[in-house]
PDB file of C-alpha atoms in Angstrom:
ATOM      1  CA  MET A   1      -6.167 -15.216 -51.264  1.00  0.00           C
ATOM      2  CA  ARG A   2      -6.899 -18.321 -49.186  1.00  0.00           C
ATOM      3  CA  MET A   3      -3.527 -18.005 -47.438  1.00  0.00           C
ATOM      4  CA  ILE A   4      -4.270 -14.382 -46.560  1.00  0.00           C
ATOM      5  CA  VAL A   5      -7.575 -15.360 -44.917  1.00  0.00           C
ATOM      6  CA  ILE A   6      -5.926 -18.194 -42.971  1.00  0.00           C
ATOM      7  CA  PHE A   7      -3.182 -15.833 -41.777  1.00  0.00           C
ATOM      8  CA  ALA A   8      -5.776 -13.295 -40.625  1.00  0.00           C
ATOM      9  CA  LEU A   9      -7.763 -15.920 -38.677  1.00  0.00           C
ATOM     10  CA  ILE A  10      -4.662 -17.276 -36.941  1.00  0.00           C
ATOM     11  CA  SER A  11      -3.579 -13.766 -35.982  1.00  0.00           C
ATOM     12  CA  PHE A  12      -7.052 -12.946 -34.656  1.00  0.00           C
ATOM     13  CA  PHE A  13      -7.238 -15.953 -32.336  1.00  0.00           C
ATOM     14  CA  ALA A  14      -3.641 -15.443 -31.226  1.00  0.00           C
ATOM     15  CA  THR A  15      -4.577 -12.038 -29.842  1.00  0.00           C
ATOM     16  CA  GLY A  16      -6.717 -13.791 -27.235  1.00  0.00           C
ATOM     17  CA  CYS A  17      -3.524 -14.751 -25.430  1.00  0.00           C
ATOM     18  CA  THR A  18      -2.532 -11.128 -24.856  1.00  0.00           C
ATOM     19  CA  ILE A  19      -5.808  -9.535 -23.717  1.00  0.00           C
ATOM     20  CA  ASN A  20      -5.951  -8.056 -20.186  1.00  0.00           C
ATOM     21  CA  LYS A  21      -2.387  -8.947 -19.267  1.00  0.00           C
ATOM     22  CA  ASP A  22      -2.433  -5.904 -16.961  1.00  0.00           C
ATOM     23  CA  LEU A  23      -4.509  -7.782 -14.368  1.00  0.00           C
ATOM     24  CA  LEU A  24      -2.521  -8.650 -11.212  1.00  0.00           C
ATOM     25  CA  PHE A  25      -2.913 -10.808  -8.111  1.00  0.00           C
ATOM     26  CA  LYS A  26      -5.450 -13.206  -9.613  1.00  0.00           C
ATOM     27  CA  SER A  27      -6.930 -15.777  -7.226  1.00  0.00           C
ATOM     28  CA  ALA A  28      -7.253 -19.408  -8.213  1.00  0.00           C
ATOM     29  CA  PRO A  29     -10.745 -20.973  -8.029  1.00  0.00           C
ATOM     30  CA  GLY A  30     -11.478 -22.008  -4.453  1.00  0.00           C
ATOM     31  CA  PHE A  31      -8.766 -19.776  -2.979  1.00  0.00           C
ATOM     32  CA  GLU A  32      -9.300 -19.375   0.765  1.00  0.00           C
ATOM     33  CA  TYR A  33      -9.060 -15.775   1.898  1.00  0.00           C
ATOM     34  CA  SER A  34      -7.953 -14.918   5.412  1.00  0.00           C
ATOM     35  CA  ALA A  35     -10.677 -14.246   7.944  1.00  0.00           C
ATOM     36  CA  ILE A  36     -10.965 -10.713   9.284  1.00  0.00           C
ATOM     37  CA  SER A  37     -10.434 -10.820  13.042  1.00  0.00           C
ATOM     38  CA  GLN A  38     -10.116  -8.290  15.832  1.00  0.00           C
ATOM     39  CA  THR A  39      -6.344  -8.486  15.372  1.00  0.00           C
ATOM     40  CA  THR A  40      -6.740  -7.365  11.767  1.00  0.00           C
ATOM     41  CA  VAL A  41      -8.783  -4.342  12.825  1.00  0.00           C
ATOM     42  CA  SER A  42      -6.406  -3.305  15.607  1.00  0.00           C
ATOM     43  CA  ASP A  43      -4.153  -0.249  15.703  1.00  0.00           C
ATOM     44  CA  TYR A  44      -0.981  -0.009  13.655  1.00  0.00           C
ATOM     45  CA  LYS A  45       1.841  -2.239  14.880  1.00  0.00           C
ATOM     46  CA  ILE A  46       5.535  -1.541  14.405  1.00  0.00           C
ATOM     47  CA  ALA A  47       7.288  -3.844  11.931  1.00  0.00           C
ATOM     48  CA  SER A  48      10.804  -4.493  10.637  1.00  0.00           C
ATOM     49  CA  ASN A  49      12.318  -1.701   8.500  1.00  0.00           C
ATOM     50  CA  ASP A  50      10.047   0.933  10.016  1.00  0.00           C
ATOM     51  CA  GLU A  51      11.797   4.259  10.547  1.00  0.00           C
ATOM     52  CA  LEU A  52      10.929   5.594  13.995  1.00  0.00           C
ATOM     53  CA  SER A  53      11.079   9.191  15.135  1.00  0.00           C
ATOM     54  CA  ILE A  54      11.682   9.113  18.895  1.00  0.00           C
ATOM     55  CA  GLN A  55      11.623  12.155  21.184  1.00  0.00           C
ATOM     56  CA  LEU A  56      12.512  11.743  24.864  1.00  0.00           C
ATOM     57  CA  TYR A  57      11.728  14.289  27.600  1.00  0.00           C
ATOM     58  CA  PRO A  58      12.351  14.008  31.373  1.00  0.00           C
ATOM     59  CA  ASN A  59       9.944  15.004  34.157  1.00  0.00           C
ATOM     60  CA  GLY A  60       6.838  13.801  32.357  1.00  0.00           C
ATOM     61  CA  GLY A  61       7.391  16.093  29.384  1.00  0.00           C
ATOM     62  CA  GLU A  62       7.332  19.235  31.519  1.00  0.00           C
ATOM     63  CA  ARG A  63       9.723  21.080  29.199  1.00  0.00           C
ATOM     64  CA  LEU A  64       7.652  20.114  26.165  1.00  0.00           C
ATOM     65  CA  LEU A  65       4.557  21.540  27.825  1.00  0.00           C
ATOM     66  CA  SER A  66       6.306  24.824  28.632  1.00  0.00           C
ATOM     67  CA  ILE A  67       7.455  25.088  25.001  1.00  0.00           C
ATOM     68  CA  SER A  68       3.928  24.547  23.687  1.00  0.00           C
ATOM     69  CA  THR A  69       2.519  27.174  26.077  1.00  0.00           C
ATOM     70  CA  GLY A  70       5.079  29.763  24.949  1.00  0.00           C
ATOM     71  CA  ILE A  71       7.186  29.961  28.110  1.00  0.00           C
ATOM     72  CA  SER A  72      10.679  30.971  26.981  1.00  0.00           C
ATOM     73  CA  SER A  73      14.060  30.005  28.419  1.00  0.00           C
ATOM     74  CA  ASP A  74      17.451  28.975  27.116  1.00  0.00           C
ATOM     75  CA  ASP A  75      16.816  25.357  28.126  1.00  0.00           C
ATOM     76  CA  ASN A  76      13.450  25.363  26.387  1.00  0.00           C
ATOM     77  CA  ASN A  77      15.035  26.714  23.214  1.00  0.00           C
ATOM     78  CA  ARG A  78      17.563  23.897  23.291  1.00  0.00           C
ATOM     79  CA  TYR A  79      14.776  21.345  23.656  1.00  0.00           C
ATOM     80  CA  LEU A  80      12.891  22.988  20.791  1.00  0.00           C
ATOM     81  CA  ASN A  81      15.946  22.687  18.555  1.00  0.00           C
ATOM     82  CA  GLN A  82      16.287  19.024  19.516  1.00  0.00           C
ATOM     83  CA  THR A  83      12.655  18.471  18.570  1.00  0.00           C
ATOM     84  CA  ARG A  84      13.213  20.020  15.144  1.00  0.00           C
ATOM     85  CA  ASN A  85      16.257  17.808  14.538  1.00  0.00           C
ATOM     86  CA  THR A  86      14.777  14.524  15.669  1.00  0.00           C
ATOM     87  CA  ILE A  87      16.859  11.444  14.874  1.00  0.00           C
ATOM     88  CA  THR A  88      15.171   8.449  13.286  1.00  0.00           C
ATOM     89  CA  TYR A  89      15.918   4.842  14.177  1.00  0.00           C
ATOM     90  CA  ARG A  90      15.342   1.830  11.923  1.00  0.00           C
ATOM     91  CA  VAL A  91      13.696  -1.328  13.226  1.00  0.00           C
ATOM     92  CA  LYS A  92      16.029  -4.227  12.455  1.00  0.00           C
ATOM     93  CA  SER A  93      14.913  -7.542  10.961  1.00  0.00           C
ATOM     94  CA  SER A  94      15.159  -8.954  14.488  1.00  0.00           C
ATOM     95  CA  GLY A  95      12.443  -6.509  15.567  1.00  0.00           C
ATOM     96  CA  THR A  96      14.802  -4.486  17.754  1.00  0.00           C
ATOM     97  CA  VAL A  97      15.921  -0.856  17.744  1.00  0.00           C
ATOM     98  CA  GLU A  98      19.337   0.357  18.924  1.00  0.00           C
ATOM     99  CA  LEU A  99      18.771   3.348  21.232  1.00  0.00           C
ATOM    100  CA  PRO A 100      21.329   5.564  22.997  1.00  0.00           C
ATOM    101  CA  GLU A 101      22.251   4.598  26.569  1.00  0.00           C
ATOM    102  CA  ILE A 102      19.963   1.555  26.778  1.00  0.00           C
ATOM    103  CA  GLY A 103      21.028  -0.414  23.687  1.00  0.00           C
ATOM    104  CA  GLU A 104      18.659  -2.757  21.861  1.00  0.00           C
ATOM    105  CA  ILE A 105      14.972  -2.868  22.708  1.00  0.00           C
ATOM    106  CA  VAL A 106      12.267  -4.982  21.043  1.00  0.00           C
ATOM    107  CA  LEU A 107       9.555  -2.811  19.473  1.00  0.00           C
ATOM    108  CA  ALA A 108       8.264  -4.863  16.516  1.00  0.00           C
ATOM    109  CA  GLY A 109       4.737  -6.124  17.085  1.00  0.00           C
ATOM    110  CA  LEU A 110       3.853  -3.293  19.479  1.00  0.00           C
ATOM    111  CA  THR A 111       1.403  -0.489  18.851  1.00  0.00           C
ATOM    112  CA  LEU A 112       2.840   3.021  19.023  1.00  0.00           C
ATOM    113  CA  GLU A 113       1.349   3.538  22.476  1.00  0.00           C
ATOM    114  CA  GLU A 114       2.788   0.247  23.734  1.00  0.00           C
ATOM    115  CA  ALA A 115       6.194   1.119  22.268  1.00  0.00           C
ATOM    116  CA  GLU A 116       6.156   4.544  23.952  1.00  0.00           C
ATOM    117  CA  LEU A 117       5.459   2.917  27.314  1.00  0.00           C
ATOM    118  CA  SER A 118       8.192   0.326  26.713  1.00  0.00           C
ATOM    119  CA  ILE A 119      10.777   3.019  25.903  1.00  0.00           C
ATOM    120  CA  GLU A 120       9.719   5.114  28.894  1.00  0.00           C
ATOM    121  CA  LYS A 121      10.197   2.093  31.150  1.00  0.00           C
ATOM    122  CA  ALA A 122      13.620   1.372  29.623  1.00  0.00           C
ATOM    123  CA  TYR A 123      14.784   4.949  30.265  1.00  0.00           C
ATOM    124  CA  SER A 124      13.288   5.187  33.767  1.00  0.00           C
ATOM    125  CA  ASP A 125      16.637   4.247  35.354  1.00  0.00           C
ATOM    126  CA  ASN A 126      18.384   7.060  33.470  1.00  0.00           C
ATOM    127  CA  TYR A 127      15.783   9.841  33.678  1.00  0.00           C
ATOM    128  CA  HIS A 128      13.129  10.919  36.133  1.00  0.00           C
ATOM    129  CA  ASN A 129       9.625  10.176  34.842  1.00  0.00           C
ATOM    130  CA  PRO A 130      10.598   9.989  31.130  1.00  0.00           C
ATOM    131  CA  TYR A 131       8.033  10.981  28.513  1.00  0.00           C
ATOM    132  CA  VAL A 132       8.318   9.621  24.947  1.00  0.00           C
ATOM    133  CA  LEU A 133       6.768  10.747  21.662  1.00  0.00           C
ATOM    134  CA  LEU A 134       6.998   8.151  18.893  1.00  0.00           C
ATOM    135  CA  ASN A 135       6.067   8.258  15.216  1.00  0.00           C
ATOM    136  CA  VAL A 136       6.682   6.052  12.183  1.00  0.00           C
ATOM    137  CA  THR A 137       8.090   8.213   9.387  1.00  0.00           C
ATOM    138  CA  ASN A 138       8.159   5.799   6.439  1.00  0.00           C
ATOM    139  CA  ASN A 139       4.689   4.244   6.502  1.00  0.00           C
ATOM    140  CA  ARG A 140       3.736   3.427   2.917  1.00  0.00           C
ATOM    141  CA  VAL A 141       1.092   1.303   1.221  1.00  0.00           C
ATOM    142  CA  LEU A 142       0.664   0.365  -2.432  1.00  0.00           C
ATOM    143  CA  VAL A 143      -2.758   1.038  -3.939  1.00  0.00           C
ATOM    144  CA  PHE A 144      -3.957  -0.427  -7.243  1.00  0.00           C
ATOM    145  CA  PRO A 145      -7.326   1.334  -7.788  1.00  0.00           C
ATOM    146  CA  GLY A 146      -8.683  -0.893 -10.543  1.00  0.00           C
ATOM    147  CA  GLU A 147      -7.160   0.485 -13.730  1.00  0.00           C
ATOM    148  CA  ALA A 148      -3.817  -0.105 -15.426  1.00  0.00           C
ATOM    149  CA  GLY A 149      -1.251   2.648 -15.016  1.00  0.00           C
ATOM    150  CA  GLN A 150      -2.971   4.208 -11.990  1.00  0.00           C
ATOM    151  CA  ALA A 151      -1.132   2.477  -9.133  1.00  0.00           C
ATOM    152  CA  SER A 152       0.362   4.739  -6.482  1.00  0.00           C
ATOM    153  CA  VAL A 153       2.480   4.591  -3.343  1.00  0.00           C
ATOM    154  CA  ILE A 154       0.734   6.349  -0.467  1.00  0.00           C
ATOM    155  CA  THR A 155       2.734   7.727   2.460  1.00  0.00           C
ATOM    156  CA  LEU A 156       0.708   7.410   5.644  1.00  0.00           C
ATOM    157  CA  GLU A 157       0.909  10.547   7.732  1.00  0.00           C
ATOM    158  CA  ASN A 158      -1.661   9.471  10.326  1.00  0.00           C
ATOM    159  CA  LYS A 159      -1.091   6.692  12.838  1.00  0.00           C
ATOM    160  CA  ASN A 160      -4.293   4.790  12.089  1.00  0.00           C
ATOM    161  CA  THR A 161      -5.139   5.231   8.414  1.00  0.00           C
ATOM    162  CA  THR A 162      -7.997   3.020   7.201  1.00  0.00           C
ATOM    163  CA  VAL A 163      -8.388   1.148   3.912  1.00  0.00           C
ATOM    164  CA  LEU A 164     -11.048   3.649   2.841  1.00  0.00           C
ATOM    165  CA  GLU A 165      -8.759   6.606   3.584  1.00  0.00           C
ATOM    166  CA  ALA A 166      -5.876   5.006   1.659  1.00  0.00           C
ATOM    167  CA  LEU A 167      -8.157   4.463  -1.347  1.00  0.00           C
ATOM    168  CA  ALA A 168      -9.333   8.070  -1.120  1.00  0.00           C
ATOM    169  CA  LEU A 169      -5.723   9.310  -1.065  1.00  0.00           C
ATOM    170  CA  ALA A 170      -5.132   7.282  -4.250  1.00  0.00           C
ATOM    171  CA  GLY A 171      -8.088   8.922  -5.989  1.00  0.00           C
ATOM    172  CA  GLY A 172     -10.728   6.298  -5.235  1.00  0.00           C
ATOM    173  CA  VAL A 173     -11.865   3.241  -7.176  1.00  0.00           C
ATOM    174  CA  ARG A 174     -11.489   3.715 -10.951  1.00  0.00           C
ATOM    175  CA  SER A 175     -14.200   3.102 -13.539  1.00  0.00           C
ATOM    176  CA  ARG A 176     -12.983  -0.435 -14.288  1.00  0.00           C
ATOM    177  CA  GLY A 177     -12.630  -1.285 -10.606  1.00  0.00           C
ATOM    178  CA  ILE A 178     -14.917  -3.741  -8.835  1.00  0.00           C
ATOM    179  CA  SER A 179     -15.623  -2.276  -5.396  1.00  0.00           C
ATOM    180  CA  SER A 180     -17.039  -5.588  -4.166  1.00  0.00           C
ATOM    181  CA  LYS A 181     -13.700  -7.322  -4.804  1.00  0.00           C
ATOM    182  CA  VAL A 182     -10.973  -5.391  -3.012  1.00  0.00           C
ATOM    183  CA  LYS A 183      -7.980  -7.413  -1.841  1.00  0.00           C
ATOM    184  CA  LEU A 184      -5.896  -6.390   1.147  1.00  0.00           C
ATOM    185  CA  ILE A 185      -2.549  -8.210   0.984  1.00  0.00           C
ATOM    186  CA  ARG A 186      -0.424  -8.119   4.127  1.00  0.00           C
ATOM    187  CA  SER A 187       2.885  -9.677   5.154  1.00  0.00           C
ATOM    188  CA  THR A 188       2.999 -11.098   8.676  1.00  0.00           C
ATOM    189  CA  PRO A 189       5.601 -13.105  10.619  1.00  0.00           C
ATOM    190  CA  GLU A 190       3.496 -16.207   9.872  1.00  0.00           C
ATOM    191  CA  GLY A 191       3.341 -15.526   6.124  1.00  0.00           C
ATOM    192  CA  ARG A 192       1.230 -13.550   3.684  1.00  0.00           C
ATOM    193  CA  GLU A 193      -2.422 -12.862   4.476  1.00  0.00           C
ATOM    194  CA  VAL A 194      -4.983 -11.970   1.793  1.00  0.00           C
ATOM    195  CA  TYR A 195      -8.319 -10.454   2.836  1.00  0.00           C
ATOM    196  CA  LEU A 196     -11.257  -9.984   0.456  1.00  0.00           C
ATOM    197  CA  LEU A 197     -13.251  -6.821   1.183  1.00  0.00           C
ATOM    198  CA  ASP A 198     -16.670  -5.846  -0.179  1.00  0.00           C
ATOM    199  CA  LEU A 199     -16.874  -2.055  -0.228  1.00  0.00           C
ATOM    200  CA  SER A 200     -19.900  -1.873  -2.537  1.00  0.00           C
ATOM    201  CA  THR A 201     -22.468  -1.605   0.268  1.00  0.00           C
ATOM    202  CA  ILE A 202     -22.967   0.297   3.512  1.00  0.00           C
ATOM    203  CA  ARG A 203     -22.318  -2.942   5.378  1.00  0.00           C
ATOM    204  CA  GLY A 204     -18.837  -2.889   3.880  1.00  0.00           C
ATOM    205  CA  LEU A 205     -17.930   0.194   5.923  1.00  0.00           C
ATOM    206  CA  ASP A 206     -16.783  -2.071   8.747  1.00  0.00           C
ATOM    207  CA  GLU A 207     -14.289  -3.728   6.404  1.00  0.00           C
ATOM    208  CA  ALA A 208     -13.309  -0.345   4.947  1.00  0.00           C
ATOM    209  CA  SER A 209     -12.389   0.770   8.476  1.00  0.00           C
ATOM    210  CA  LEU A 210      -9.548  -1.750   8.757  1.00  0.00           C
ATOM    211  CA  ILE A 211      -6.297  -0.085   9.818  1.00  0.00           C
ATOM    212  CA  VAL A 212      -3.640  -0.462   7.120  1.00  0.00           C
ATOM    213  CA  GLN A 213      -0.123  -1.533   8.058  1.00  0.00           C
ATOM    214  CA  ALA A 214       3.153  -0.496   6.448  1.00  0.00           C
ATOM    215  CA  ASN A 215       3.763  -2.208   3.091  1.00  0.00           C
ATOM    216  CA  ASP A 216       0.161  -3.373   2.744  1.00  0.00           C
ATOM    217  CA  ILE A 217      -1.103  -3.818  -0.817  1.00  0.00           C
ATOM    218  CA  ILE A 218      -4.639  -2.681  -1.610  1.00  0.00           C
ATOM    219  CA  TYR A 219      -5.735  -4.162  -4.925  1.00  0.00           C
ATOM    220  CA  VAL A 220      -9.096  -3.368  -6.514  1.00  0.00           C
ATOM    221  CA  SER A 221     -10.042  -6.123  -8.967  1.00  0.00           C
ATOM    222  CA  SER A 222     -10.797  -4.929 -12.506  1.00  0.00           C
ATOM    223  CA  ASN A 223     -13.496  -5.672 -15.041  1.00  0.00           C
ATOM    224  CA  PRO A 224     -11.731  -7.205 -18.070  1.00  0.00           C
ATOM    225  CA  GLU A 225     -11.767  -5.038 -21.189  1.00  0.00           C
ATOM    226  CA  ILE A 226     -12.538  -7.807 -23.657  1.00  0.00           C
ATOM    227  CA  ALA A 227     -14.117  -5.776 -26.460  1.00  0.00           C
ATOM    228  CA  SER A 228     -11.720  -2.843 -26.428  1.00  0.00           C
ATOM    229  CA  GLY A 229      -8.821  -5.200 -25.771  1.00  0.00           C
ATOM    230  CA  TYR A 230      -9.544  -7.258 -28.853  1.00  0.00           C
ATOM    231  CA  LEU A 231     -10.141  -4.123 -30.897  1.00  0.00           C
ATOM    232  CA  THR A 232      -6.758  -2.720 -29.907  1.00  0.00           C
ATOM    233  CA  GLN A 233      -5.033  -5.989 -30.707  1.00  0.00           C
ATOM    234  CA  ILE A 234      -6.664  -6.711 -34.087  1.00  0.00           C
ATOM    235  CA  THR A 235      -6.590  -3.190 -35.542  1.00  0.00           C
ATOM    236  CA  PRO A 236      -3.028  -3.615 -36.901  1.00  0.00           C
ATOM    237  CA  ILE A 237      -3.955  -7.047 -38.253  1.00  0.00           C
ATOM    238  CA  VAL A 238      -7.035  -5.692 -40.013  1.00  0.00           C
ATOM    239  CA  SER A 239      -4.899  -2.946 -41.508  1.00  0.00           C
ATOM    240  CA  VAL A 240      -2.395  -5.474 -42.864  1.00  0.00           C
ATOM    241  CA  PHE A 241      -5.215  -7.700 -44.136  1.00  0.00           C
ATOM    242  CA  SER A 242      -6.831  -4.754 -45.940  1.00  0.00           C
ATOM    243  CA  SER A 243      -3.533  -3.809 -47.571  1.00  0.00           C
ATOM    244  CA  LEU A 244      -2.911  -7.383 -48.724  1.00  0.00           C
ATOM    245  CA  SER A 245      -6.462  -7.645 -50.063  1.00  0.00           C
ATOM    246  CA  LEU A 246      -6.029  -4.419 -52.004  1.00  0.00           C
ATOM    247  CA  LEU A 247      -2.705  -5.621 -53.372  1.00  0.00           C
ATOM    248  CA  TYR A 248      -4.288  -8.938 -54.404  1.00  0.00           C
ATOM    249  CA  ALA A 249      -7.153  -7.131 -56.157  1.00  0.00           C
ATOM    250  CA  VAL A 250      -4.710  -4.925 -58.064  1.00  0.00           C
ATOM    251  CA  ILE A 251      -2.648  -7.944 -59.172  1.00  0.00           C
ATOM    252  CA  VAL A 252      -5.769  -9.803 -60.328  1.00  0.00           C
ATOM    253  CA  GLY A 253      -6.994  -6.714 -62.194  1.00  0.00           C
ATOM    254  CA  LEU A 254      -3.728  -6.418 -64.103  1.00  0.00           C
ATOM    255  CA  ARG A 255      -3.941  -9.955 -65.453  1.00  0.00           C
TER     256      ARG A 255
END
């Protein structure tokens, strides 16, 4: 009987090593988070591996305007078909994009508006008053809302999606989530930046308005489930202990 009790105690304390293993991105004591600056809040900037949808129109987009106003012509129909079959271009690791007629052009690090102006300038020798429409088609962020098994990949359809909007698209902060400890993890040319956001108060709305970038990770810290975690872990042990105790009692009773 003594051996059974010892076995049960060892098994119980051993479960402590497996509780809350679903928690990710833990910060060491004294970890220095990145400071939120105006650069962090700024509009979305193109990065490597972005897929860009680029539409080019001459004469300041005159044909595009006539299409949108319903003016019909064979040329306009051709432009409309081109718009529907827009080609996408991938931003290389060097930050450049290979475009027809002009070759490579550096777009990484630019906002969409800056990139449009840069492309228009590059095509100005080939077309009269070029007009460019640019979109990123593969913007995605990973959101961990504060509960195991609830992570999701959010495709960003708007140019300037905020942290709060991304969380809303993921279903919001879960019951175990700590809204005062939201980590925004971002890769930059200088390395990885980690920002700590407090979204638990109205004052946190400024931080919640940060514009997310492609491949950002939004991680809501979780409250550890100590009680239920231990209960889940020790239930099988208690069951085995009860069975062994019953077996021991039967053996003793037969003597």
